[in-house]
Short mmCIF file of C-alpha atoms and ligand atoms in Angstrom, two decimals:
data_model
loop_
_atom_site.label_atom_id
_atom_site.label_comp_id
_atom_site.label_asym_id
_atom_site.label_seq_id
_atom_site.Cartn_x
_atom_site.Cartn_y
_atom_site.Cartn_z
CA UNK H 1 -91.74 -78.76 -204.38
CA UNK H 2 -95.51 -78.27 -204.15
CA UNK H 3 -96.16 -74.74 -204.10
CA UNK H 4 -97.87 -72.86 -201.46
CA UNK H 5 -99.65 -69.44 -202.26
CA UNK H 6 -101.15 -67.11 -200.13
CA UNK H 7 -104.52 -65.43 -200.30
CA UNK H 8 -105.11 -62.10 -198.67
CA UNK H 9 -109.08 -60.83 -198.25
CA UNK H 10 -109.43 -57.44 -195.87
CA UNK H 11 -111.92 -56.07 -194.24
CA UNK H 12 -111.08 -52.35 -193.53
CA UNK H 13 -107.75 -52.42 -192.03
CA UNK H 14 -108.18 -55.80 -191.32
CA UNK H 15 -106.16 -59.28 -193.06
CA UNK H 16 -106.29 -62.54 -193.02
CA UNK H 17 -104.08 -64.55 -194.93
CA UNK H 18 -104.90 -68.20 -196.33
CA UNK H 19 -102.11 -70.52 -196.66
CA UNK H 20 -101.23 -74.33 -195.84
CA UNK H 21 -98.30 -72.95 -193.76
CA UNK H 22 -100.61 -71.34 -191.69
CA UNK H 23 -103.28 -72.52 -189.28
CA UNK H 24 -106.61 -73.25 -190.75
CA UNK H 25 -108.51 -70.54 -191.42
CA UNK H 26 -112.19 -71.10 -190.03
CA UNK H 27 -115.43 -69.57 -192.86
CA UNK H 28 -118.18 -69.49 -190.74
CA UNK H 29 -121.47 -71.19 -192.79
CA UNK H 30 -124.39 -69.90 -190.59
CA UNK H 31 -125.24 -66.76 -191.81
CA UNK H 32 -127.63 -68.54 -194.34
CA UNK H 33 -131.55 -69.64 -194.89
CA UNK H 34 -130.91 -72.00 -197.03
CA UNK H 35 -129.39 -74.30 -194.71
CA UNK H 36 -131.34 -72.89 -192.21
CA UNK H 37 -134.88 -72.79 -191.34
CA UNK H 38 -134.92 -70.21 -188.43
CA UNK H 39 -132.96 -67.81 -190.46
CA UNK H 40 -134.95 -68.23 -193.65
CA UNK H 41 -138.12 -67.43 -191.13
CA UNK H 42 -136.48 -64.13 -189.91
CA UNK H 43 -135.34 -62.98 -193.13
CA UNK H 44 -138.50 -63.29 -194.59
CA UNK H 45 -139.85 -61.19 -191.80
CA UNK H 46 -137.18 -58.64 -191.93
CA UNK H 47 -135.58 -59.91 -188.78
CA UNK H 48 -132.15 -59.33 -188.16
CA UNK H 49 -131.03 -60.19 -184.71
CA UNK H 50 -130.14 -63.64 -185.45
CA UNK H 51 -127.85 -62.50 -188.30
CA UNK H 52 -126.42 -60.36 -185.51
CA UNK H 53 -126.01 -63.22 -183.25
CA UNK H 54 -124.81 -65.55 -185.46
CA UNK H 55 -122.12 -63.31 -186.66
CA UNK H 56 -121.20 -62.43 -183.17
CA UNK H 57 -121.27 -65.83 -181.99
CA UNK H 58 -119.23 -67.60 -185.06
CA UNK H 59 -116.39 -64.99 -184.70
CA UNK H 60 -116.29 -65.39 -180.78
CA UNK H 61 -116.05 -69.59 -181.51
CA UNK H 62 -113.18 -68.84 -183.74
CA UNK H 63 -114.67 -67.89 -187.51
CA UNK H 64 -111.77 -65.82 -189.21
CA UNK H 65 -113.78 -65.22 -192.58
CA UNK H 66 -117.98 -65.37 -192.63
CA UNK H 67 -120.14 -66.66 -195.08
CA UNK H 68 -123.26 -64.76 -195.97
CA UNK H 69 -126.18 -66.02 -198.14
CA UNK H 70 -129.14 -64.46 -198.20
CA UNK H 71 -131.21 -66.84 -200.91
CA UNK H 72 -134.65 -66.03 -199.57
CA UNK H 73 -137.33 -67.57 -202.32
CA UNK H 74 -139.24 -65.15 -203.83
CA UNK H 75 -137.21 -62.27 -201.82
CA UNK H 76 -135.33 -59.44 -203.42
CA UNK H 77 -131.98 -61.09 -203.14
CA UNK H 78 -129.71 -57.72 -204.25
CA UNK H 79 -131.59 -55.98 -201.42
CA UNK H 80 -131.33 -58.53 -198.86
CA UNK H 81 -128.18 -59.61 -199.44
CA UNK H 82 -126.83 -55.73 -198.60
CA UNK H 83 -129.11 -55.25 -195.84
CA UNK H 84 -127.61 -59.07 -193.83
CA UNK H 85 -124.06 -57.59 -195.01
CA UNK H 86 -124.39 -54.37 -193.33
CA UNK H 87 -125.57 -56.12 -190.39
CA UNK H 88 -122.68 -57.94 -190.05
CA UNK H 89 -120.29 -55.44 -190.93
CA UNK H 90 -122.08 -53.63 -187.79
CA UNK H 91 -121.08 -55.95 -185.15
CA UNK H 92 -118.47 -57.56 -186.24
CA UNK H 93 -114.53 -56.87 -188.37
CA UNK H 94 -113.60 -59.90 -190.20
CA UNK H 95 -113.68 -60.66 -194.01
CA UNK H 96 -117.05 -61.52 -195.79
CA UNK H 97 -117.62 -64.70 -198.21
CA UNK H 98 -120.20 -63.84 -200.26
CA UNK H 99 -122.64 -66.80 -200.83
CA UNK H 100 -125.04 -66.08 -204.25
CA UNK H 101 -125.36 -66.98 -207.98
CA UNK H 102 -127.51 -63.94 -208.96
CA UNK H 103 -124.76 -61.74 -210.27
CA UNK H 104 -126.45 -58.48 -209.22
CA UNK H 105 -126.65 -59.32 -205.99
CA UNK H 106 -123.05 -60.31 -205.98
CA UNK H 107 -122.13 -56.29 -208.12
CA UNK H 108 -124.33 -54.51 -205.59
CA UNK H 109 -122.41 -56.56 -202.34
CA UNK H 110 -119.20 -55.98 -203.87
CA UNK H 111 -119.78 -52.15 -203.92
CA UNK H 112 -120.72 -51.62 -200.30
CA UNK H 113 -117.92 -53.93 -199.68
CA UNK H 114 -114.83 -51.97 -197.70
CA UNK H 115 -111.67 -54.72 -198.94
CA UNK H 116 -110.95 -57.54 -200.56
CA UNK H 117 -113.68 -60.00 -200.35
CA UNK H 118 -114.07 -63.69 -201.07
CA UNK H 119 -116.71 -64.10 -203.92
CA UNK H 120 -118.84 -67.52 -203.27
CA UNK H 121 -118.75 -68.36 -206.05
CA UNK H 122 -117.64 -69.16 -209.78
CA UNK H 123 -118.34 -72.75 -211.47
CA UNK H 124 -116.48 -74.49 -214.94
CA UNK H 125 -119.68 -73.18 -216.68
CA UNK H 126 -119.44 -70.56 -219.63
CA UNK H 127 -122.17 -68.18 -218.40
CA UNK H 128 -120.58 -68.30 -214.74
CA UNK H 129 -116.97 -67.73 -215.83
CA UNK H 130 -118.60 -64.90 -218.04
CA UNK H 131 -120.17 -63.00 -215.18
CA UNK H 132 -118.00 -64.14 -211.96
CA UNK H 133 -114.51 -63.32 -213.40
CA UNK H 134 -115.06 -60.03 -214.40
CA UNK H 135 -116.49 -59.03 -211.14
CA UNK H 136 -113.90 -59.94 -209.46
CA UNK H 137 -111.33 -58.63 -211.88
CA UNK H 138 -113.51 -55.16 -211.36
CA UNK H 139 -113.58 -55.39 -207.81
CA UNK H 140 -110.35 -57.07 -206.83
CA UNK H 141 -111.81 -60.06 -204.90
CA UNK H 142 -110.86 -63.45 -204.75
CA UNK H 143 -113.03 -66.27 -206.05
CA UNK H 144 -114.05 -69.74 -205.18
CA UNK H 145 -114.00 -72.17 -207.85
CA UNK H 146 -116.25 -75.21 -207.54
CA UNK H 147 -115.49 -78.01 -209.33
CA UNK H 148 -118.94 -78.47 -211.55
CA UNK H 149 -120.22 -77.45 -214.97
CA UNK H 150 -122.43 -77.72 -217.61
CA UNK H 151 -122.13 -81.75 -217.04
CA UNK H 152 -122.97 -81.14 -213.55
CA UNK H 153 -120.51 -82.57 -210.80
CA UNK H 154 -117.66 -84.73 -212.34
CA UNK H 155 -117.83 -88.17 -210.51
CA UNK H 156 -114.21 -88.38 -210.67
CA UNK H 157 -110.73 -87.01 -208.88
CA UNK H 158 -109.43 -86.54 -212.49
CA UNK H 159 -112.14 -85.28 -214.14
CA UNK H 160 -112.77 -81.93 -211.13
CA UNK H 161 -109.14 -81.44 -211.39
CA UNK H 162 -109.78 -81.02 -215.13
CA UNK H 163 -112.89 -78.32 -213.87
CA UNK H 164 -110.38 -76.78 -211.51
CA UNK H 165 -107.47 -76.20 -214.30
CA UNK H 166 -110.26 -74.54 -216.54
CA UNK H 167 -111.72 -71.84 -213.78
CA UNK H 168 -107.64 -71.20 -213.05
CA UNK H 169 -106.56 -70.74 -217.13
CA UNK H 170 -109.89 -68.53 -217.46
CA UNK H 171 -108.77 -66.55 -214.06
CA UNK H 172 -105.66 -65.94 -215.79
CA UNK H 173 -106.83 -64.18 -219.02
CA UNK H 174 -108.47 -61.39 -216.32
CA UNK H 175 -105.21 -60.95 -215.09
CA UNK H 176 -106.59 -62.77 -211.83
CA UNK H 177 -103.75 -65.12 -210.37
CA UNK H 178 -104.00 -68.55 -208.80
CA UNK H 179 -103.60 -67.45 -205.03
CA UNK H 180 -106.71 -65.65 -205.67
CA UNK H 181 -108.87 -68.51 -206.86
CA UNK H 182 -109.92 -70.96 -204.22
CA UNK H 183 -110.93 -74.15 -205.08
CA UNK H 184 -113.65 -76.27 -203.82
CA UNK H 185 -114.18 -79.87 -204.88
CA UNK H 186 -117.29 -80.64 -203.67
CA UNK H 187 -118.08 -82.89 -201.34
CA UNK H 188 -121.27 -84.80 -201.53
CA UNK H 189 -123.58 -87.16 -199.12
CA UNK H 190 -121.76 -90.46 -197.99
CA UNK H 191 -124.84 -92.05 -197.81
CA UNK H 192 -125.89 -91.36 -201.43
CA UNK H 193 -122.58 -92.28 -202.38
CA UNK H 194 -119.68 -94.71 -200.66
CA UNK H 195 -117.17 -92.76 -202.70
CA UNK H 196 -118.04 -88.91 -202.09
CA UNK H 197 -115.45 -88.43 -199.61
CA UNK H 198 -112.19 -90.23 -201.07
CA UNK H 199 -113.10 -88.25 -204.39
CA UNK H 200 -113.26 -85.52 -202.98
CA UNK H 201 -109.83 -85.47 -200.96
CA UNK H 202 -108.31 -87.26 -203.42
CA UNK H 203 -109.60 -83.88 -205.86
CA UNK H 204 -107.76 -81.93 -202.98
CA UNK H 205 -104.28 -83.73 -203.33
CA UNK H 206 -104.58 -83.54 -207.52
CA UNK H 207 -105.48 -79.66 -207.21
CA UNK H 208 -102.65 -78.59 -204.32
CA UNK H 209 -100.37 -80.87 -206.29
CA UNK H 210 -100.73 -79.34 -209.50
CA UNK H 211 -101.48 -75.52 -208.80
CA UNK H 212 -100.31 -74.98 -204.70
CA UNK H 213 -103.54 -72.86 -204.45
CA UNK H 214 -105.80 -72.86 -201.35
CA UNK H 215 -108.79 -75.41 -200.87
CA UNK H 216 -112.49 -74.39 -199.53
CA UNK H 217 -115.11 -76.75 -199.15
CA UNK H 218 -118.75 -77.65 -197.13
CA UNK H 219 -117.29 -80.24 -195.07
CA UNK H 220 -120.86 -81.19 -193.74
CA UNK H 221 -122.54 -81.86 -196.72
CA UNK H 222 -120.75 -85.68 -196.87
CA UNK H 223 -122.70 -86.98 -193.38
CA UNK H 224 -126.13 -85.43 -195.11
CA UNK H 225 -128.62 -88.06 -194.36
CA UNK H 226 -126.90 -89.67 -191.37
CA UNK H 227 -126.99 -89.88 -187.69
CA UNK H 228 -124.15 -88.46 -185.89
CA UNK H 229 -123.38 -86.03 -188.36
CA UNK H 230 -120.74 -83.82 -186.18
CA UNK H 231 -118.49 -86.73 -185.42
CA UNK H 232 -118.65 -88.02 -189.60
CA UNK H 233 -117.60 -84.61 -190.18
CA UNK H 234 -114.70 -84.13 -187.61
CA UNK H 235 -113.00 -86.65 -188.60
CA UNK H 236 -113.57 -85.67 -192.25
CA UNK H 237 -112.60 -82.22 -191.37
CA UNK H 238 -109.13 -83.44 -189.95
CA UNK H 239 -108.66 -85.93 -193.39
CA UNK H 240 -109.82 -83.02 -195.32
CA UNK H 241 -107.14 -80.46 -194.01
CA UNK H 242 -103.86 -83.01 -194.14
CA UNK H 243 -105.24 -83.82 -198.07
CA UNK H 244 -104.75 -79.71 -198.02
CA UNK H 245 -108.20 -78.51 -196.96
CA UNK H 246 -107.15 -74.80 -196.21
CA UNK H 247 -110.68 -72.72 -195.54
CA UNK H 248 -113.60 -74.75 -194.90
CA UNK H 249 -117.12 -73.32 -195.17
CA UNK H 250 -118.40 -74.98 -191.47
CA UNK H 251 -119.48 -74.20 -187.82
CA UNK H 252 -117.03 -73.33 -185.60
CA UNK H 253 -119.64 -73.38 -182.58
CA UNK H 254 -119.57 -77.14 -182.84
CA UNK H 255 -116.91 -78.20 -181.01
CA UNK H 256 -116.17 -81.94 -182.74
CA UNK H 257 -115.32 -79.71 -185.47
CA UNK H 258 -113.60 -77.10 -183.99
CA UNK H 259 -111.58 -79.41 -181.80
CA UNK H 260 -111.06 -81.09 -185.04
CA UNK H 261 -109.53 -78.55 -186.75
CA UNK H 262 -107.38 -77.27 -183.87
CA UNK H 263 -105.89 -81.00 -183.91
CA UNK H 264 -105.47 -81.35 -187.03
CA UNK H 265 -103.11 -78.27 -187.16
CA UNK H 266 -101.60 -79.11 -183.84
CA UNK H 267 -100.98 -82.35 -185.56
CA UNK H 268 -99.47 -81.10 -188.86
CA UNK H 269 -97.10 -78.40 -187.36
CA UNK H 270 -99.27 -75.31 -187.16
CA UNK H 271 -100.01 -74.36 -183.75
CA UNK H 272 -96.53 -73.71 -181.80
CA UNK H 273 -96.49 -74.97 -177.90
CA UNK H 274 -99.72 -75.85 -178.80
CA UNK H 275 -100.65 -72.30 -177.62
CA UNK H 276 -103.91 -72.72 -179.63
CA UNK H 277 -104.93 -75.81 -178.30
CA UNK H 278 -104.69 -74.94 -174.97
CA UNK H 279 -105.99 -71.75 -175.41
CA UNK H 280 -109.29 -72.65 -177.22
CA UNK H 281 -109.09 -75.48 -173.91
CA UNK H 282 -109.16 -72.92 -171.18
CA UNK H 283 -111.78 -71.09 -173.14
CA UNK H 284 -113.90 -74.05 -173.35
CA UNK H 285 -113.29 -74.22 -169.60
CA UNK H 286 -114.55 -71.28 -169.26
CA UNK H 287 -117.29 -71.51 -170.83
CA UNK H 288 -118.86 -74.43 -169.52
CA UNK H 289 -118.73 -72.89 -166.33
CA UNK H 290 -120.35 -69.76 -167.00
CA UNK H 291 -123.15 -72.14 -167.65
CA UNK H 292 -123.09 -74.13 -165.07
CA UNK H 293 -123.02 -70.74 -162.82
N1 LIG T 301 -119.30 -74.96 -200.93
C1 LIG T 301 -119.29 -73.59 -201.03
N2 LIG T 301 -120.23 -72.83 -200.46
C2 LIG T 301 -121.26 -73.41 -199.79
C3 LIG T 301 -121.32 -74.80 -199.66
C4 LIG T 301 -120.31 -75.59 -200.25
N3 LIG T 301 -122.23 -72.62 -199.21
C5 LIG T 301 -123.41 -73.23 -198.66
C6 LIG T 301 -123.12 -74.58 -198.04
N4 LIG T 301 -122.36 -75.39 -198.94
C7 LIG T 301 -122.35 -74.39 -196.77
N5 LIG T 301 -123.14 -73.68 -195.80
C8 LIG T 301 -124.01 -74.31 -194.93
C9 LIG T 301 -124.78 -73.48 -194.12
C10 LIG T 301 -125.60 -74.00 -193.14
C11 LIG T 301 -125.67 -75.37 -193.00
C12 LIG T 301 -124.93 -76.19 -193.79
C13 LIG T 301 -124.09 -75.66 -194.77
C14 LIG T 301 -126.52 -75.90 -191.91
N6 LIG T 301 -127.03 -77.11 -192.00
C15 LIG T 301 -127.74 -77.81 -190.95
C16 LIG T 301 -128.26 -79.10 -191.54
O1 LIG T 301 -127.95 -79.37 -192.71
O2 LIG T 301 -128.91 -79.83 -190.86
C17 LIG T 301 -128.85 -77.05 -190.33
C18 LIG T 301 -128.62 -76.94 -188.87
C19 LIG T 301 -129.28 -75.70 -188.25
O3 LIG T 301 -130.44 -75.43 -188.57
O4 LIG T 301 -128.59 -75.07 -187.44
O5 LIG T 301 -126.70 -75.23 -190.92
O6 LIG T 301 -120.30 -76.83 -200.18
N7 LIG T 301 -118.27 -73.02 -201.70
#
């Protein structure tokens, strides 16, 4: 029996649980400029609103969890990093993912933090593990765990599960259990590579097999390059989830990939009645016609 754990982040009184048993639970990816030209633009100018809006927006299209990255070159990232976290936290009550490698930017987020929060993220490298795990031993948050290292990004199932069993074993010596470490096995640019996406779901089966413990990733990353991207990364989306895909980092406001996900757990037993199909339907609906009107 493959094991399923749980992972609980809060945000004030707030929860949301992670599991496989439940439906897919949405990270919203847009709060960030390096993905992002238009937001890199306003950060640099101290401009907020679109941090506002996209918070707003993600969490009205169905975001559970948001991702927030404030990796401005040549900005003050500890400052930054507080002052798009407070904005969100303003408009909006869900769980944050926070989205840095500078370690006092992720300290000085975790301290204003009220809850549990997902730290994005920890790698199989020494001086990550050395600074990440701590943290979130001190703080209580869970972690994602990308499969990569010193070597850079394994180019094989076997070899990120092997990444993925060290970032768990090192967890463990802080005390910090499984269902709080998230793993995300990386998925890189079909077009680069024919082979990025069956590695990477076949990572997904190795890890739930072997540990039960939820899956992140950046779905959009494997269409990088390509026309079409939305519908490469629906249906990856939907592949990704029955491999075991449990969080995805993505946009919920597209709605090949929301629609995808909704499926998908419609398909695999998770949405009852299909309440949440037909509900996100009508809503749709609804939508559309408060534009046309
Ligand atoms: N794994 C983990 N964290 C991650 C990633 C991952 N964080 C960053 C990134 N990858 C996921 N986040 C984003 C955020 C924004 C965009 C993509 C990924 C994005 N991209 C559009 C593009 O590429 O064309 C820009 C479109 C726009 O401007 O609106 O928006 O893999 N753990």
């Amino acid at each position: 029996m493959v094991a399923d754990l749980t992972t609980s982040l809060t945000y004030k009184d707030k929860t949301v649980e992670i599991s496989r048993s439940r439906p897919t639970t949405i990270i919203g990816e847009r709060i960030n400029p390096t993905g992002r030209k238009k937001v890199l633009e306003a950060l640099q100018k101290g401009e907020f609103d679109i941090v506002r809006k996209d918070a707003l927006d993600q969490v009205a299209a169905g975001a559970h969890v948001l991702d927030v990255n404030a990796g401005v070159p040549g900005a003050d990232e500890p400052e930054l990093l507080e002052k798009v976290m407070r904005t969100v936290m303003d408009v909006v009550d869900v769980p944050l993912s926070i989205d840095t490698a500078n370690p006092e930017a992720l300290r000085r987020a975790l301290e204003i933090y009220p809850g549990k929060a997902l730290i994005n993220s920890v790698n199989g490298e020494e001086r990550s593990l050395n600074t990440v795990l701590p943290l979130a031993k001190e703080f209580g948050a869970a972690v994602i765990g990308l499969c990569m290292d010193d070597q850079g990004i394994p180019d094989t199932a076997e070899k990120r599960l092997a990444v993925a069993a060290r970032i768990i074993e090192r967890a463990g010596r802080y005390d910090i259990g499984p269902e709080d470490i998230i793993i995300d096995p990386l998925a890189l640019a079909l077009g680069a590579d024919s082979n990025a996406g069956i590695i990477a779901l076949r990572t997904i089966e190795l890890v739930v097999q072997q540990f039960g413990c939820n899956i992140s990733m950046g779905a959009s990353n494997i269409s990088y390059g390509l026309p079409d991207r939305k519908y490469v990364n629906s249906a990856f989306m939907a592949m990704a989830i029955y491999a075991g895909l449990s969080c995805p980092i993505t946009n919920p406001l597209v709605t090949e990939i929301q629609t995808a996900i909704l499926a998908a757990d419609l398909a695999l037993g998770r949405d009852d009645y299909a309440m949440r199909w037909i509900k996100a339907y009508r809503k749709r609906q609804k939508d559309a016609e408060a534009n046309q009107g």
